[in-house]
Every structure is written in structure tokens, then in C-alpha cells.
CSV table of C-alpha atoms in Angstrom, one decimal:
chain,number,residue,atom,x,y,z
A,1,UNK,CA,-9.0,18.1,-17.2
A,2,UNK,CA,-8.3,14.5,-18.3
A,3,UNK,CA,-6.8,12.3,-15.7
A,4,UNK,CA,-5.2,8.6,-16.2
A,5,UNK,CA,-5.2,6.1,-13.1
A,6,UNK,CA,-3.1,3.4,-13.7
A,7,UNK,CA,-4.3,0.1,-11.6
A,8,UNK,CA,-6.5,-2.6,-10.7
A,9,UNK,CA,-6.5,-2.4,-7.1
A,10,UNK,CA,-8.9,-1.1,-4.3
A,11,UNK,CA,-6.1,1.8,-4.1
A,12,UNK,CA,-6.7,2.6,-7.9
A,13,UNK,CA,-10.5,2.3,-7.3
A,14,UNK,CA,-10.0,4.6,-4.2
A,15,UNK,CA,-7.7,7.1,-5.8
A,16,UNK,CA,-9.8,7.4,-9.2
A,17,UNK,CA,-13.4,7.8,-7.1
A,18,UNK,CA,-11.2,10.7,-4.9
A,19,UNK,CA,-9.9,12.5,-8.4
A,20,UNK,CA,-13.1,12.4,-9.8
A,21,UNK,CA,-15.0,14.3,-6.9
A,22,UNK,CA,-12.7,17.3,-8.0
A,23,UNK,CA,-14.4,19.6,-10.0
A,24,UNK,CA,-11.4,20.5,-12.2
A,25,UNK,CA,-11.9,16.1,-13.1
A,26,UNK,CA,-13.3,16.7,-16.3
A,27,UNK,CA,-13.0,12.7,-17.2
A,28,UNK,CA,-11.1,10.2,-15.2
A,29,UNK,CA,-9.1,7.0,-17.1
A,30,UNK,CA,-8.3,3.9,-15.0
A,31,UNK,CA,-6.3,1.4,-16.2
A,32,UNK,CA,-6.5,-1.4,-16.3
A,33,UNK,CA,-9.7,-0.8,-13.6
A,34,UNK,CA,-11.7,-2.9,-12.0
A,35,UNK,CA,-15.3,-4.1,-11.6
A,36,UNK,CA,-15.8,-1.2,-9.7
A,37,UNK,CA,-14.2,1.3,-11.5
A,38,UNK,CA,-16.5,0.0,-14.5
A,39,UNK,CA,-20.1,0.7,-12.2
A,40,UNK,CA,-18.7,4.3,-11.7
A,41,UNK,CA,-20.1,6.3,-14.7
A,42,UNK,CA,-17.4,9.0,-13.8
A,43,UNK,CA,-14.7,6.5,-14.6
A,44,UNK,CA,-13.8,4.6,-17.4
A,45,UNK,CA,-11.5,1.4,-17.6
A,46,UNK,CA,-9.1,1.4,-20.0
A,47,UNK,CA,-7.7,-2.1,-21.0
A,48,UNK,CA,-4.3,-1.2,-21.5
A,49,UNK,CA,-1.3,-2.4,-19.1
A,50,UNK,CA,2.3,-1.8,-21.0
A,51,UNK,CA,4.2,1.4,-20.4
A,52,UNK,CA,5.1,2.5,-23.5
A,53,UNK,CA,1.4,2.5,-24.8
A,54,UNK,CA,0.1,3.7,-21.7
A,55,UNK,CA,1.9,6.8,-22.2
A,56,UNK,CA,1.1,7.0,-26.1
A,57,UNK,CA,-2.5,6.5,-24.7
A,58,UNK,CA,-1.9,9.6,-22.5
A,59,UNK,CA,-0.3,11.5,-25.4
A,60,UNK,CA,-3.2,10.8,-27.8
A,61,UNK,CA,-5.7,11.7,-25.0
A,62,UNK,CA,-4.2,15.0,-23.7
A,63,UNK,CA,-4.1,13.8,-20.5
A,64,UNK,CA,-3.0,16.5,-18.0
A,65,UNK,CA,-2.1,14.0,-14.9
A,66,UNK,CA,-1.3,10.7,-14.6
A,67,UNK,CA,-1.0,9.2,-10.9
A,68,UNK,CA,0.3,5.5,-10.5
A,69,UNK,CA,-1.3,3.3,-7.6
A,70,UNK,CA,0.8,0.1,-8.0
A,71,UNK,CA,4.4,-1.0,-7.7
A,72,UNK,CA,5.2,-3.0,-10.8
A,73,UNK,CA,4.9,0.0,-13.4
A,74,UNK,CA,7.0,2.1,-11.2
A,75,UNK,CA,9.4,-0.8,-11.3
A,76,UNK,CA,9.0,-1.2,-15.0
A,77,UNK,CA,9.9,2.6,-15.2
A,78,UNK,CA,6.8,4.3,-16.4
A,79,UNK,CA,7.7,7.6,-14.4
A,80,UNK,CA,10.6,7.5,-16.7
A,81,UNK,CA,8.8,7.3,-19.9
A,82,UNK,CA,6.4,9.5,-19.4
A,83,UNK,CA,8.6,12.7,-18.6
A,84,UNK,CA,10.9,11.8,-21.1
A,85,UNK,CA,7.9,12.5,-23.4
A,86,UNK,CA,6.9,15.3,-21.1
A,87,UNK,CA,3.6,14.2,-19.7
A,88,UNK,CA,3.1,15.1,-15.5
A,89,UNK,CA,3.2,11.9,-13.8
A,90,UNK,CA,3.4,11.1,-10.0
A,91,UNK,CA,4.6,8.8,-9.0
A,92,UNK,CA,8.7,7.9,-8.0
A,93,UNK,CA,11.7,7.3,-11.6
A,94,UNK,CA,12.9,3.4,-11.6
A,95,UNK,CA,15.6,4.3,-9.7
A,96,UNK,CA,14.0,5.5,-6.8
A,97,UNK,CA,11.4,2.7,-6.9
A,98,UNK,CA,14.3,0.8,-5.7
A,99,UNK,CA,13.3,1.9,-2.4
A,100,UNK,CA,10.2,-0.9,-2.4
A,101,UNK,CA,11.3,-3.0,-5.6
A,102,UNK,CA,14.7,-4.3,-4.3
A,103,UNK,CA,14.7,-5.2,-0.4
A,104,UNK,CA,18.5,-5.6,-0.1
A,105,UNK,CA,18.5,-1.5,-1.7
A,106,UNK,CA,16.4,-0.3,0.7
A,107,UNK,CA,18.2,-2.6,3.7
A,108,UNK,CA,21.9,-0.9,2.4
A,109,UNK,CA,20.7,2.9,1.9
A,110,UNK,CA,19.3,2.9,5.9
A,111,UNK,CA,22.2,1.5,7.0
A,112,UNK,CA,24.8,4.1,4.7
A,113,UNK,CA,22.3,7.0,5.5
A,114,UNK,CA,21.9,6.1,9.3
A,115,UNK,CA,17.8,5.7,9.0
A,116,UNK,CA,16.9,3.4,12.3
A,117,UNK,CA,15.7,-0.1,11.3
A,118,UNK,CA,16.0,-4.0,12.2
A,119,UNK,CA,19.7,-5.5,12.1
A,120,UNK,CA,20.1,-7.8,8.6
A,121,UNK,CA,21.8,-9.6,6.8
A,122,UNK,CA,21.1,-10.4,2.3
A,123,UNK,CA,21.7,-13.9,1.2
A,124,UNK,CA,21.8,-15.7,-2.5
A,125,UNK,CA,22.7,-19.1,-1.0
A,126,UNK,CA,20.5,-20.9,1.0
A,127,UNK,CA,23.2,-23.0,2.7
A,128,UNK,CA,24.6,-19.8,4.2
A,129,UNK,CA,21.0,-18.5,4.7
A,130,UNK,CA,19.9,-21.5,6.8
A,131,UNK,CA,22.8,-21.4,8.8
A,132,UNK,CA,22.7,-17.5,9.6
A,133,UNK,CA,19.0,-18.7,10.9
A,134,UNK,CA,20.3,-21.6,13.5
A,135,UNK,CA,22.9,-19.2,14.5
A,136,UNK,CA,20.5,-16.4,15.6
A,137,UNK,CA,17.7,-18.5,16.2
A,138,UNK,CA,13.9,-17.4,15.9
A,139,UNK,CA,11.9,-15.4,16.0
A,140,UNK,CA,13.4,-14.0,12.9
A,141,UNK,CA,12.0,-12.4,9.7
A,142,UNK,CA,12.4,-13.6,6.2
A,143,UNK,CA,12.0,-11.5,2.9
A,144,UNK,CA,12.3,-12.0,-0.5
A,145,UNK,CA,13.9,-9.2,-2.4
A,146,UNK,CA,11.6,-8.2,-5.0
A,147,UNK,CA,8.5,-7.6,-5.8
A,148,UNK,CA,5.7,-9.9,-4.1
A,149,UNK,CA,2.5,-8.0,-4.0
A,150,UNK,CA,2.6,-7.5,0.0
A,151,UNK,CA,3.2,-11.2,0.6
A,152,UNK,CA,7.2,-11.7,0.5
A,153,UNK,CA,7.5,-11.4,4.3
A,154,UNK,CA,7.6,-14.2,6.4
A,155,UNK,CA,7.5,-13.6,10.4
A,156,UNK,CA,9.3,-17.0,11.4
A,157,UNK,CA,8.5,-17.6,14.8
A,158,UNK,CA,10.1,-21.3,15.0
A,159,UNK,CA,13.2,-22.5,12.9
A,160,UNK,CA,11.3,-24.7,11.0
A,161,UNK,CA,9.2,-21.6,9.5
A,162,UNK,CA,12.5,-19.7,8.7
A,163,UNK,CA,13.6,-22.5,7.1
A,164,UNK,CA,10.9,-23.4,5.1
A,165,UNK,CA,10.4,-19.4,4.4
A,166,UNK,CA,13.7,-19.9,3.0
A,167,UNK,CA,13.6,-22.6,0.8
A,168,UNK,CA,10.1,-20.8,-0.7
A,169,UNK,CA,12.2,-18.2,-1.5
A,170,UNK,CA,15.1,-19.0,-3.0
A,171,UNK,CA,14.5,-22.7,-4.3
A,172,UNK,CA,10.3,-22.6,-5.3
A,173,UNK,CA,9.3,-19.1,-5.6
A,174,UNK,CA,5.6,-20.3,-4.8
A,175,UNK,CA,5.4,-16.5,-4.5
A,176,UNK,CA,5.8,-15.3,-7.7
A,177,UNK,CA,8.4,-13.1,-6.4
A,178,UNK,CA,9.9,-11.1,-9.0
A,179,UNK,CA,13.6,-11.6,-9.1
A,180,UNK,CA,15.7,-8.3,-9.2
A,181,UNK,CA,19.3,-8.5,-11.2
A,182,UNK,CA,21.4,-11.4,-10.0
A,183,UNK,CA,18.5,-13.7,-9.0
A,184,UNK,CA,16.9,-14.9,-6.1
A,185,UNK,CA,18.1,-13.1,-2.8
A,186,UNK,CA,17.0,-12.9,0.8
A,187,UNK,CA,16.7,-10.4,3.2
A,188,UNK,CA,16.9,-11.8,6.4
A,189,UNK,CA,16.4,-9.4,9.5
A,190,UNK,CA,16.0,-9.3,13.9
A,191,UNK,CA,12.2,-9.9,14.9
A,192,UNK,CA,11.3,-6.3,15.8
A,193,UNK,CA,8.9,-6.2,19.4
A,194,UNK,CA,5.8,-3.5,19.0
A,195,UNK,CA,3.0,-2.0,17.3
A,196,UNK,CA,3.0,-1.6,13.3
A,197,UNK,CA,1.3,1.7,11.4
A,198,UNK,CA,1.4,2.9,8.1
A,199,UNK,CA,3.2,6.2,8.0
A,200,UNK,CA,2.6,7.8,4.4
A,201,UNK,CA,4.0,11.0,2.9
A,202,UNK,CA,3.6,12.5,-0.7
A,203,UNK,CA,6.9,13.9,-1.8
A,204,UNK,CA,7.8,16.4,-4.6
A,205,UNK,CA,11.5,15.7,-4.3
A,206,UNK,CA,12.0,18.5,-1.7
A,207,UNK,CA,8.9,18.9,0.1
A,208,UNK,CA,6.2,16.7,1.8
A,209,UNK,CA,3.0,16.9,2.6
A,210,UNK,CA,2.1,14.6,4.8
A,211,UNK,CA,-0.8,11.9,4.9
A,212,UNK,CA,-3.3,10.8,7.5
A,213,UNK,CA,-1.8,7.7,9.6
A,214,UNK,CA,-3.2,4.2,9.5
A,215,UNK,CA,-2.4,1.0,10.7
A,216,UNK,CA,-3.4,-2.5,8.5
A,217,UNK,CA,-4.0,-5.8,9.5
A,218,UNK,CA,-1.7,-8.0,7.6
A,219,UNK,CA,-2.6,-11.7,9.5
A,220,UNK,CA,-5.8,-13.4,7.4
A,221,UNK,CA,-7.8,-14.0,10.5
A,222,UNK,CA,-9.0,-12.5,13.4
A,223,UNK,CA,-6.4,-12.0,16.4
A,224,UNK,CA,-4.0,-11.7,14.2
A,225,UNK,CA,-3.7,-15.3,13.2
A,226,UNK,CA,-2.7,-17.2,10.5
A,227,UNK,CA,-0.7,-16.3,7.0
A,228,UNK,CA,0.7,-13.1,6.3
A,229,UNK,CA,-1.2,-11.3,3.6
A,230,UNK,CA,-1.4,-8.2,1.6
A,231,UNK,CA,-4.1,-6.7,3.8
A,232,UNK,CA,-7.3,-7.5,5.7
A,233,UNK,CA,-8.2,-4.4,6.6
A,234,UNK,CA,-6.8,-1.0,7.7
A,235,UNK,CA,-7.9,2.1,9.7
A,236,UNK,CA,-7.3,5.7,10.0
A,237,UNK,CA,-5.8,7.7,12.2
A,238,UNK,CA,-3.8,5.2,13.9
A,239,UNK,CA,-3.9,6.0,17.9
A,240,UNK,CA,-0.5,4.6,18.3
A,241,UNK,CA,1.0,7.2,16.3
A,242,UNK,CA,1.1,10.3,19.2
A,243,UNK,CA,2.6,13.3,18.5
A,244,UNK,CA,6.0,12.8,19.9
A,245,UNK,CA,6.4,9.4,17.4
A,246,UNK,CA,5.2,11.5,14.3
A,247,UNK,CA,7.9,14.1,15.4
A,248,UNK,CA,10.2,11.2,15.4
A,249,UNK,CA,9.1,9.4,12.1
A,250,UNK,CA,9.6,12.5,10.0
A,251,UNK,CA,12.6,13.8,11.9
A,252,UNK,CA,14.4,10.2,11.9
A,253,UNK,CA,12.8,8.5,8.7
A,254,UNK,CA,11.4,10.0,6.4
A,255,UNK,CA,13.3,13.5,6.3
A,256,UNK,CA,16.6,11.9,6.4
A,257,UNK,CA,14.8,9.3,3.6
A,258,UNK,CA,14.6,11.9,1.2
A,259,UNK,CA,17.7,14.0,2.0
A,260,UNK,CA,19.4,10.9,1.3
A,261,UNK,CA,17.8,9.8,-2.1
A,262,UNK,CA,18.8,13.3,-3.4
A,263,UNK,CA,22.2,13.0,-2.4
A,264,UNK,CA,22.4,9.6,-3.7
A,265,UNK,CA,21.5,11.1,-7.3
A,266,UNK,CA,17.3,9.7,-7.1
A,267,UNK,CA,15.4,12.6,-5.8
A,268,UNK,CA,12.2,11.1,-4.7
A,269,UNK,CA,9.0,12.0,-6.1
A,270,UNK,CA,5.6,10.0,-5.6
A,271,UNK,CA,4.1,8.6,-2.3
A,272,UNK,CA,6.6,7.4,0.5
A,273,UNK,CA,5.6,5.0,3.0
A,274,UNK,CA,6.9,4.0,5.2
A,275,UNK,CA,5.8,0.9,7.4
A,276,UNK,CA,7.1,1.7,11.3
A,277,UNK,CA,7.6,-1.0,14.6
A,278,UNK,CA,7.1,1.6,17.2
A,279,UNK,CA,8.2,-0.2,20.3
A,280,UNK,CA,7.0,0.4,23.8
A,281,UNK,CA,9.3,3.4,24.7
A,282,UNK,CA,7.6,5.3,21.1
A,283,UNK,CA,10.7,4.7,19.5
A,284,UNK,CA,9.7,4.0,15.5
A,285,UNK,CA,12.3,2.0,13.3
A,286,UNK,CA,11.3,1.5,9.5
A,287,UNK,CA,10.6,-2.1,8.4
A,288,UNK,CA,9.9,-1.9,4.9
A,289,UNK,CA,9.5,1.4,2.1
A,290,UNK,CA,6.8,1.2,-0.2
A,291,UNK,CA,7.1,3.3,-3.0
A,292,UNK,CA,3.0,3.9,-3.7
A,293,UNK,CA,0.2,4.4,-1.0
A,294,UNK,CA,-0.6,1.1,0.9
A,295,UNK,CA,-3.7,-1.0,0.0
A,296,UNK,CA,-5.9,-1.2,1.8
A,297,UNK,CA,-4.6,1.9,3.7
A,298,UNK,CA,-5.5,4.0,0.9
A,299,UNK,CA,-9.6,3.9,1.1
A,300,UNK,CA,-9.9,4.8,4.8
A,301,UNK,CA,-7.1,7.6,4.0
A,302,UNK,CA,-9.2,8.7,1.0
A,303,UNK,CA,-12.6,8.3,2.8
A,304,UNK,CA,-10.9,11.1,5.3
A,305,UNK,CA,-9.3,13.5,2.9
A,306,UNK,CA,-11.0,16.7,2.3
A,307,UNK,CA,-9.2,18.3,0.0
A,308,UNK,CA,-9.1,18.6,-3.9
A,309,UNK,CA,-6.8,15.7,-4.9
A,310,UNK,CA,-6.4,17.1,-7.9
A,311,UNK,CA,-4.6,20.4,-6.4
A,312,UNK,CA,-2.8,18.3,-4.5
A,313,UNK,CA,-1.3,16.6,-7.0
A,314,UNK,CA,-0.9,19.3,-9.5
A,315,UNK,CA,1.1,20.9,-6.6
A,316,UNK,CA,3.1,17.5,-6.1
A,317,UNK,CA,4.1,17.1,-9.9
A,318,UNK,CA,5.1,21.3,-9.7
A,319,UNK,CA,7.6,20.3,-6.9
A,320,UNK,CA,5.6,23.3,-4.5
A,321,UNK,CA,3.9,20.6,-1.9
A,322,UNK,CA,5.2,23.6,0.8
A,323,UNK,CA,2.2,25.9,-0.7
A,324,UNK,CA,-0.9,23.4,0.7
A,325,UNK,CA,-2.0,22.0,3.5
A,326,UNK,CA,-4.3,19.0,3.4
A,327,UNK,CA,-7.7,19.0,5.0
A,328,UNK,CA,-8.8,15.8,6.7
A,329,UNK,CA,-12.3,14.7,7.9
A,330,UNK,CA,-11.7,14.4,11.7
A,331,UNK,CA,-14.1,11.1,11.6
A,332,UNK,CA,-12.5,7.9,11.8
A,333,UNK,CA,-12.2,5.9,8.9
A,334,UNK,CA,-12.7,2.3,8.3
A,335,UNK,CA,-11.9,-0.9,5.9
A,336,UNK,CA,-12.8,-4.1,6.0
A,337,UNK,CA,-11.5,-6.6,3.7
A,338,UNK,CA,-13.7,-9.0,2.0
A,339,UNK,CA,-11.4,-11.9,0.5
A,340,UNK,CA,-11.7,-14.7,-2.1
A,341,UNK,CA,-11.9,-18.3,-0.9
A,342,UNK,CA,-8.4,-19.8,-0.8
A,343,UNK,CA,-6.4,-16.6,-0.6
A,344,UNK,CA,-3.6,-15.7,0.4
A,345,UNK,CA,-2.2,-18.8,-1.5
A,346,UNK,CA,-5.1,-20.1,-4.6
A,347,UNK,CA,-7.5,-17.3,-4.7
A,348,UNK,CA,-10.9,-18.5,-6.4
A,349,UNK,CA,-11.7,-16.7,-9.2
A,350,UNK,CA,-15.3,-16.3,-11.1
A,351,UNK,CA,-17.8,-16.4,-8.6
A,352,UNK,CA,-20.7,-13.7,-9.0
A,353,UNK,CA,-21.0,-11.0,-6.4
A,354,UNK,CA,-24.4,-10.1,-5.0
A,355,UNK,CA,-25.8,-7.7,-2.7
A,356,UNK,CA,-24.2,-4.4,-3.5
A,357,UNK,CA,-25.2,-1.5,-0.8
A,358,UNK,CA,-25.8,1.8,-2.5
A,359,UNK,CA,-22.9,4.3,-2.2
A,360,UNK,CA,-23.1,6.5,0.7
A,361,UNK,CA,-21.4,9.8,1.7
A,362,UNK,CA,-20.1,7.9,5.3
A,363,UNK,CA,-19.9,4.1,3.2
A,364,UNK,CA,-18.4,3.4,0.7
A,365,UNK,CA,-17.7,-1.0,-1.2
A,366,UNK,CA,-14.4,-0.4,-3.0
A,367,UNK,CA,-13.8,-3.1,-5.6
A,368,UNK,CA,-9.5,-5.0,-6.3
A,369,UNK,CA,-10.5,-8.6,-7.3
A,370,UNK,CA,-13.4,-8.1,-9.5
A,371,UNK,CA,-14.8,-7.6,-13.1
A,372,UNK,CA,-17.7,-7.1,-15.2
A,373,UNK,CA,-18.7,-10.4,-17.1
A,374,UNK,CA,-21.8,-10.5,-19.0
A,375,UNK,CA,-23.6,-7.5,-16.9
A,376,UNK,CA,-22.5,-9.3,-13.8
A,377,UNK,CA,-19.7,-8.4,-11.1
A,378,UNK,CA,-17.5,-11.6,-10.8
A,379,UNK,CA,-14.2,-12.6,-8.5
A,380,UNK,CA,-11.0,-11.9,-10.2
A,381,UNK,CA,-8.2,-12.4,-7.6
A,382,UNK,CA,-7.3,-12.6,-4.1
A,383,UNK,CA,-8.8,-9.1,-2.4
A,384,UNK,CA,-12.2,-8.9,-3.7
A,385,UNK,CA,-13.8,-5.8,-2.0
A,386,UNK,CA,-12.8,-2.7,0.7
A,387,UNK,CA,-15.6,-2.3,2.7
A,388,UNK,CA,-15.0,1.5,4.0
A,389,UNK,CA,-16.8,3.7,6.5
A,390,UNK,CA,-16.7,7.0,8.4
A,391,UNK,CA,-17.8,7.0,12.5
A,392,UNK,CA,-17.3,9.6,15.3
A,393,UNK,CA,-15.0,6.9,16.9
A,394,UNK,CA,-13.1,3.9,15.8
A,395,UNK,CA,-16.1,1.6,17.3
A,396,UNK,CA,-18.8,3.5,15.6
A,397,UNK,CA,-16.9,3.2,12.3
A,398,UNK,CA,-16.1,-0.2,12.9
A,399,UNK,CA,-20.0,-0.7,13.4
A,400,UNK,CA,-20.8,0.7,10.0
A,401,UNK,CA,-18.4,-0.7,8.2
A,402,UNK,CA,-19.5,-4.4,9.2
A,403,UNK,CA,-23.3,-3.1,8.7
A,404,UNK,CA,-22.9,-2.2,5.4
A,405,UNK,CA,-20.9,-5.5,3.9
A,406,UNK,CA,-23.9,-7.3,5.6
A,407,UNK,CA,-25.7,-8.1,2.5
A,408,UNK,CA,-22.8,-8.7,0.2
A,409,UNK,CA,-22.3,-12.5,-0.4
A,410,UNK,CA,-20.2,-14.3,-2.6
A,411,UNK,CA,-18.9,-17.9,-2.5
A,412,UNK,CA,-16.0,-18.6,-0.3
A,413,UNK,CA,-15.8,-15.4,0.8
A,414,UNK,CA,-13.4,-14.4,4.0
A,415,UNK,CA,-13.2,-11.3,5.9
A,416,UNK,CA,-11.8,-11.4,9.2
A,417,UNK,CA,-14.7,-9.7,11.8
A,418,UNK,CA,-12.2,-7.5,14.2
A,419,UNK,CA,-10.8,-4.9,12.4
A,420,UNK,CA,-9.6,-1.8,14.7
A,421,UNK,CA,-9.5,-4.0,17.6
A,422,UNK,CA,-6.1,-2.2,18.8
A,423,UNK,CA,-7.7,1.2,18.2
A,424,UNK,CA,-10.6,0.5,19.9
A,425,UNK,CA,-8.5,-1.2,22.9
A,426,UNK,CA,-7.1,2.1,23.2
């Protein structure tokens, strides 16, 4: 069977080395890939990015799946075009992407659907943005509504950073946000007290199946210091989520999440997440809805799952998700990030990559900002590598993670040296 991954990421590397472990993987497409992607001789990169020849690529091919890793082709509406030329894709329609792609959507339908989350308020102008901020003060939290590659959120914690967040936003767009219909728009919501985790379902429009927790570390440095990003480094399980706040999440969130998309005319299909605050009482409110598996989340998740991806999906895309169960690895599961110099804001791009440990059943490099140049692995954005490994206990994996990015080097490299500190403090 002939699957199509379409990415650049660390997910899409994660995803595509999963797929291809299935026997049923008879040749494994990524596009547009990655310098890792390229090294795998079970994968091969495809250089292609637009929907519309995407899916002519996947017609031409016979390509029996198609799963989507990133947010920007679900916003572009490549669900849509593929099954109106009947190809199996997973992944959620343009409509439903609304969920991630448009922060003021997503704000609206919790609020009309009764799904808990932070009290908000959506602004166009920034005269009546600023003075919502000196009315309630800070800490408050700032988003842009669009698409911003994980970095649209600003956690204000004094005026000044609210305002400036605001001006970013709305007046510079130093983000590259992609503006949704109407322009430039804020979504500015309550600071929210607790404990973040990634709570991550696959959906079939009906059913769920329901993915290993994790919990990322969005700061760049270590105590969870400095700028926002789109991921240091993530973990799985995540302690914080016990049994009674998974009961709540899927009784609460992501149940009603669903229920309410189909009444609403977008029956969701595709990954769900759903970021949680669980506060100090286990009570979890949603702060954001991705519409794709989380990245970095993804390669500790995949380093754990045990089951035939393939299946999985082939049960996803048949709308039966209630027929499986998935198997996980009861290790714990590891990622560290490994960054360019200068990211989040100027990434450095072009410097060779050294060092490479062999792959190894408990250890595993996965590659987002790289390529092949001339035989050689080189920088090519802001994430450079997801360095993943399995242990008996969050410290052990934690361990073998650091020990096997040891001998990578690049220049300008950052990777933040405490990942799973809250897991292991537990």
C-alpha cells in the first residue's frame, strides 16, 4: 500500500517513520520532507506543497492513504479536495479546521456549546484592545487569530507586554500571522493558574480513539524562561493527567467538542487536541484546539505507540475507530528539542549538522529544520532536530535522551537541558 505524508516537520518525520514500520507500508511519500525523511531509505520526499497537485500526485500514484501533519493544508482545504476526488485522507474539511485556524471560532463555539475555557474577549481595534488590557490588568493572555506556527500566544505578565503583544499583532505582524477574513483580530483572554498537557484524540466523526497524554515545554529556556515558542521539548504520559482529569477532559471537552461540531454542520475528522490548564482542584479548561497532532508531542507519542498505524488509520478514514484499541509501550517517552541559533524570532539557517547517533529501537534524532545539500544535512528553520527516547521512568528516559544528542553539534545550536522536570518532580 502506498501512503502520502504531507509535511516538513519533526511530526511528519515522526508519523512517516511510524507508517512505514507497518508491514501493509508498501512505500511511504512525504511531502515536502525533511533532511531526515530523505536519510530514511523507507521514505521518499516528494517536493511538492500545493493542494491541488498534491492530490493529482496521489491520483497518479494510487495512493491508498494520505494523513496530514500540519495546519496550513488543512486550512487551505486539502481534506476537501481530496474526497471530492475520492482519495482517503485524514485529516479534519476547512471547515472544521476552523477549530485551530481561526482563534475567535474556536473562542465562540466553547462559549455557544458550554465547553469550559478562559473568559475572552476578540478585538480588530487596538484602541479598544489596549484599553480592555488596563481595564483588567495583567497577567493576561494575548492571541492572534490565525495561523502562527505555535507562536501567536503571548502570556503578558505586565501591561507593557500586553501592550506591546498587541501592537505585534495587529499593527506589525512580526509573526507572520496569517490573517483570517476581515483582517487582523485578537483574542484576548483571563491568565489561567495551573499545569498545561497535551490531551490528543483521533476522531472519525463519531468515535475516538484516544491518544497517549503529553505535556510540552513551550518557554525557550530552562525553568521555563524566556519567549514562548512552538516547542522545546515534550514528554509522554503526562503524570498530571490522573484518571479522574482524563474522565473530565473527554466527558467535558472533547466529547461535547465533537457532539457540537456535528450539530453545527462540521463533523470532525482528523486528530483533536486539545491543550488543557488543569488547575489545582484537577479541574481541566481548554486553552487552545489544534486541529493536527502537536509537535513536538507527536515523537514521544509515536516512540510509545504499539500498534499498526496503518490499521489505525484505515479504521479512522472508515468512520469504525470503536472497532480498535491502541496498544502503547508502557516506557516513558522523551524529546528534547535541539534549536537553531536565533530562534524563536531569526532562526539561522545553512549550518551543517554533525554527529548523527545511529537509530536505536529505545532512541531515536527526528529531523523539522533540516535538508540535504550537497550530501550534507544542513539547518533549514527554527526546530532543527527531536531528540526522542524510551526509559523505565521519566528520569531514565530523560537520561537517554540527553546521552544520545551528546555528539550532535551544529552552530548556534540551543536546546534547553531540563526537559520532564515536572514529571520527574512528581
Amino acid at each position: 500500500m502506498k501512503i502520502l505524508v504531507i509535511g516538513s516537520g519533526g511530526r511528519e518525520h515522526a508519523l512517516a517513520w511510524k507508517l512505514a514500520q507497518s508491514p501493509k507500508a508498501h512505500k511511504v511519500f512525504v511531502a515536502p520532507g525533511n533532511g531526515g525523511t530523505a536519510r530514511d531509505p523507507r521514505l521518499t520526499n516528494i517536493a511538492i506543497t500545493d493542494v491541488k497537485a498534491l492530490a493529482d500526485f496521489a491520483e497518479s500514484e494510487k495512493v491508498a492513504l494520505t494523513v496530514v501533519g500540519p495546519e496550513a493544508p488543512l486550512a487551505a482545504g486539502v481534506v476537501d479536495e481530496f474526497r471530492a476526488r475520492g482519495l482517503r485522507i485524514f485529516g479534519p474539511t476547512k471547515a472544521a479546521a476552523q477549530l485551530e485556524s481561526s482563534k475567535a471560532f474556536a473562542k465562540d463555539f466553547m462559549k455557544r456549546h458550554g465547553i469550559p475555557t478562559a473568559f475572552y474577549e476578540t478585538f480588530s481595534d487596538p484602541v479598544a484592545a489596549h484599553a480592555y488590557v488596563d481595564k483588567h490588568g495583567a497577567p493576561i493572555v494575548i492571541k492572534a487569530d490565525g495561523l502562527a506556527a505555535g507562536k501567536g500566544v503571548v502570556v503578558a505578565m505586565s501591561l507593557q507586554e500586553a501592550h506591546e503583544a498587541i501592537d505585534f499583532m495587529l499593527l506589525d505582524n512580526k509573526l507572520g500571522v496569517q490573517h483570517n477574513e476581515g483582517g487582523a483580530r485578537v483574542v484576548i483572554e483571563e491568565f489561567l493558574q495551573g499545569e498545561e498537557a497535551s490531551f490528543i484524540v483521533m476522531a472519525d466523526g463519531k468515535n475516538v480513539a484516544v491518544m497517549a497524554t503529553s505535556q510540552d515545554h513551550k518557554r525557550l529556556l530552562d525553568g521555563d524562561e524566556g519567549p514562548n515558542t512552538g516547542g522545546m521539548g515534550a514528554y509522554s504520559p503526562a503524570p498530571v493527567v490522573t484518571p479522574n482529569v482524563h474522565a473530565k477532559a473527554m466527558q467535558e471537552i472533547i466529547l461535547p467538542t465533537l457532539a457540537g461540531m456535528a450539530k453545527d454542520g462540521n463533523p470532525f475528522t482528523g486528530f483533536l487536541y486539545a491543550g488543557l490548564m488543569i488547575d489545582a482542584q484537577g479541574n481541566p479548561k481548554t486553552l487552545e484546539f489544534n486541529t493536527r497532532m502537536g509537535d513536538p508531542e507527536t515523537q514521544p507519542i509515536m516512540m510509545r505507540l504499539k500498534s499498526d498505524l496503518i490499521d489505525v488509520m484505515m479504521h479512522a478514514t472508515d468512520g469504525t475507530l470503536d472497532q480498535i484499541e491502541l496498544q502503547w509501550d508502557r516506557r516513558f517517552a522523551l524529546g528534547v528539542v535541539m534549536a537553531a541559533g536565533g530562534y524563536p524570532l531569526s532562526p539561522k539557517k545553512g549550518d551543517v549538522i554533525t554527529g548523527f547517533p545511529a537509530d536505536a529501537d529505545d532512541a531515536m534524532v527526528f529531523h523539522a529544520g533540516t535538508q540535504e545539500v550537497d550530501g550534507q544535512t544542513v539547518t533549514s528553520g527554527g526546530r532543527v532536530l527531536c531528540v526522542t527516547a524510551l526509559g523505565e521512568s521519566a528520569k531514565l528516559a530523560q537520561q537517554k535522551a540527553y546521552e544520545t544528542l551528546a555528539s550532535i553539534q551544529f552552530d548556534g545550536m540551543q536546546f534547553r537541558k531540563d526537559i520532564g522536570w515536572r514529571a520527574i518532580k512528581r
